[in-house]
């Protein structure tokens, strides 16, 4: 098997998985009632915001695999239990890291055509999809961290700089 040089897509998906895990571990300290407590936010709860990250990841997984997905919106009608969200988010993050590490630059540049959930044609390269997912997760993780901070004040940093220093390519 050919060993590929790490790409920016591989680095960023690895960062996404690492930072999602830190935020999930931090949030797992909270009781379910706190995770499902109504908040004045777009996705209504801490769990709902994590579930939205998962739904978007599932949608783009289907796009990359050339198959349909069950989602008609960017959120579920009924939020999954947090333990299931955490397990599924970690699994899909690992899926994306494996994809990104297995694709060459030429494969990352291949164009994917799909239909946006809200309607309209989408056209993105594989790399653009992976970078979108990383950015999307980062955006919502920051919001989750703001919600969780008053409840769990001691949290390890999930900054890209910390990942690059402590985790990226340091596992061999």
CSV table of C-alpha atoms in Angstrom, one decimal, residues 34-132:
chain,number,residue,atom,x,y,z
A,34,UNK,CA,-28.3,19.9,31.6
A,35,UNK,CA,-27.5,18.6,28.1
A,36,UNK,CA,-31.2,18.8,27.2
A,37,UNK,CA,-32.0,22.0,29.1
A,38,UNK,CA,-33.8,24.5,26.8
A,39,UNK,CA,-31.5,27.3,25.7
A,40,UNK,CA,-32.1,30.3,23.5
A,41,UNK,CA,-30.1,28.9,20.7
A,42,UNK,CA,-30.7,27.8,17.1
A,43,UNK,CA,-30.6,24.1,18.0
A,44,UNK,CA,-32.3,24.6,21.4
A,45,UNK,CA,-29.9,22.5,23.6
A,46,UNK,CA,-26.3,21.5,24.0
A,47,UNK,CA,-27.2,18.0,22.7
A,48,UNK,CA,-29.2,19.5,19.8
A,49,UNK,CA,-26.1,21.5,18.7
A,50,UNK,CA,-23.9,18.4,18.8
A,51,UNK,CA,-26.7,16.5,16.9
A,52,UNK,CA,-26.7,19.2,14.2
A,53,UNK,CA,-22.9,18.7,13.7
A,54,UNK,CA,-23.6,15.0,13.4
A,55,UNK,CA,-26.5,15.5,10.9
A,56,UNK,CA,-24.4,17.7,8.6
A,57,UNK,CA,-21.5,15.1,8.8
A,58,UNK,CA,-24.0,12.4,7.8
A,59,UNK,CA,-25.4,14.4,4.9
A,60,UNK,CA,-21.9,15.0,3.5
A,61,UNK,CA,-20.9,11.4,4.1
A,62,UNK,CA,-23.8,10.4,1.8
A,63,UNK,CA,-22.8,13.0,-0.8
A,64,UNK,CA,-19.2,11.6,-0.8
A,65,UNK,CA,-20.5,8.0,-1.1
A,66,UNK,CA,-22.9,9.0,-3.9
A,67,UNK,CA,-26.0,7.8,-2.0
A,68,UNK,CA,-29.2,9.4,-0.6
A,69,UNK,CA,-29.5,10.3,3.0
A,70,UNK,CA,-32.6,10.5,5.2
A,71,UNK,CA,-32.3,14.1,6.3
A,72,UNK,CA,-34.7,16.8,5.0
A,73,UNK,CA,-33.4,19.5,7.3
A,74,UNK,CA,-30.0,20.2,9.0
A,75,UNK,CA,-31.4,18.9,12.2
A,76,UNK,CA,-33.5,16.0,13.4
A,77,UNK,CA,-37.1,16.4,14.5
A,78,UNK,CA,-36.1,14.5,17.7
A,79,UNK,CA,-32.6,14.9,19.1
A,80,UNK,CA,-30.8,11.6,19.7
A,81,UNK,CA,-29.6,10.8,23.3
A,82,UNK,CA,-26.3,12.4,24.0
A,83,UNK,CA,-24.5,9.1,24.5
A,84,UNK,CA,-25.5,8.0,21.0
A,85,UNK,CA,-24.6,11.4,19.5
A,86,UNK,CA,-21.1,11.2,21.1
A,87,UNK,CA,-20.5,7.6,19.9
A,88,UNK,CA,-21.7,8.4,16.4
A,89,UNK,CA,-19.9,11.7,16.1
A,90,UNK,CA,-16.6,10.0,17.2
A,91,UNK,CA,-17.2,7.3,14.6
A,92,UNK,CA,-18.0,9.6,11.7
A,93,UNK,CA,-15.0,11.8,12.7
A,94,UNK,CA,-12.8,8.7,12.4
A,95,UNK,CA,-14.4,7.9,9.0
A,96,UNK,CA,-13.5,11.3,7.7
A,97,UNK,CA,-9.9,11.1,9.0
A,98,UNK,CA,-9.5,7.8,7.3
A,99,UNK,CA,-10.9,9.1,4.0
A,100,UNK,CA,-8.7,12.2,4.1
A,101,UNK,CA,-5.6,10.2,4.8
A,102,UNK,CA,-6.3,7.7,2.0
A,103,UNK,CA,-7.0,10.2,-0.8
A,104,UNK,CA,-4.3,11.6,-3.0
A,105,UNK,CA,-4.3,15.3,-3.9
A,106,UNK,CA,-5.8,14.3,-7.2
A,107,UNK,CA,-8.6,12.4,-5.5
A,108,UNK,CA,-9.2,15.3,-3.1
A,109,UNK,CA,-9.6,17.6,-6.1
A,110,UNK,CA,-12.3,15.5,-7.6
A,111,UNK,CA,-15.7,17.3,-7.9
A,112,UNK,CA,-18.8,16.0,-6.1
A,113,UNK,CA,-22.3,17.0,-7.3
A,114,UNK,CA,-25.2,16.9,-4.8
A,115,UNK,CA,-28.4,18.5,-3.8
A,116,UNK,CA,-28.4,20.8,-0.8
A,117,UNK,CA,-30.9,20.0,1.9
A,118,UNK,CA,-32.5,23.4,1.5
A,119,UNK,CA,-32.6,23.0,-2.3
A,120,UNK,CA,-30.2,23.9,-5.1
A,121,UNK,CA,-27.3,22.1,-6.7
A,122,UNK,CA,-24.1,21.8,-4.8
A,123,UNK,CA,-20.7,21.3,-6.4
A,124,UNK,CA,-17.7,21.0,-4.2
A,125,UNK,CA,-14.4,19.1,-4.3
A,126,UNK,CA,-13.8,16.4,-1.8
A,127,UNK,CA,-11.2,18.6,-0.1
A,128,UNK,CA,-13.7,21.5,0.0
A,129,UNK,CA,-16.3,19.2,1.7
A,130,UNK,CA,-13.7,18.0,4.3
A,131,UNK,CA,-12.6,21.6,5.0
A,132,UNK,CA,-16.3,22.7,5.3
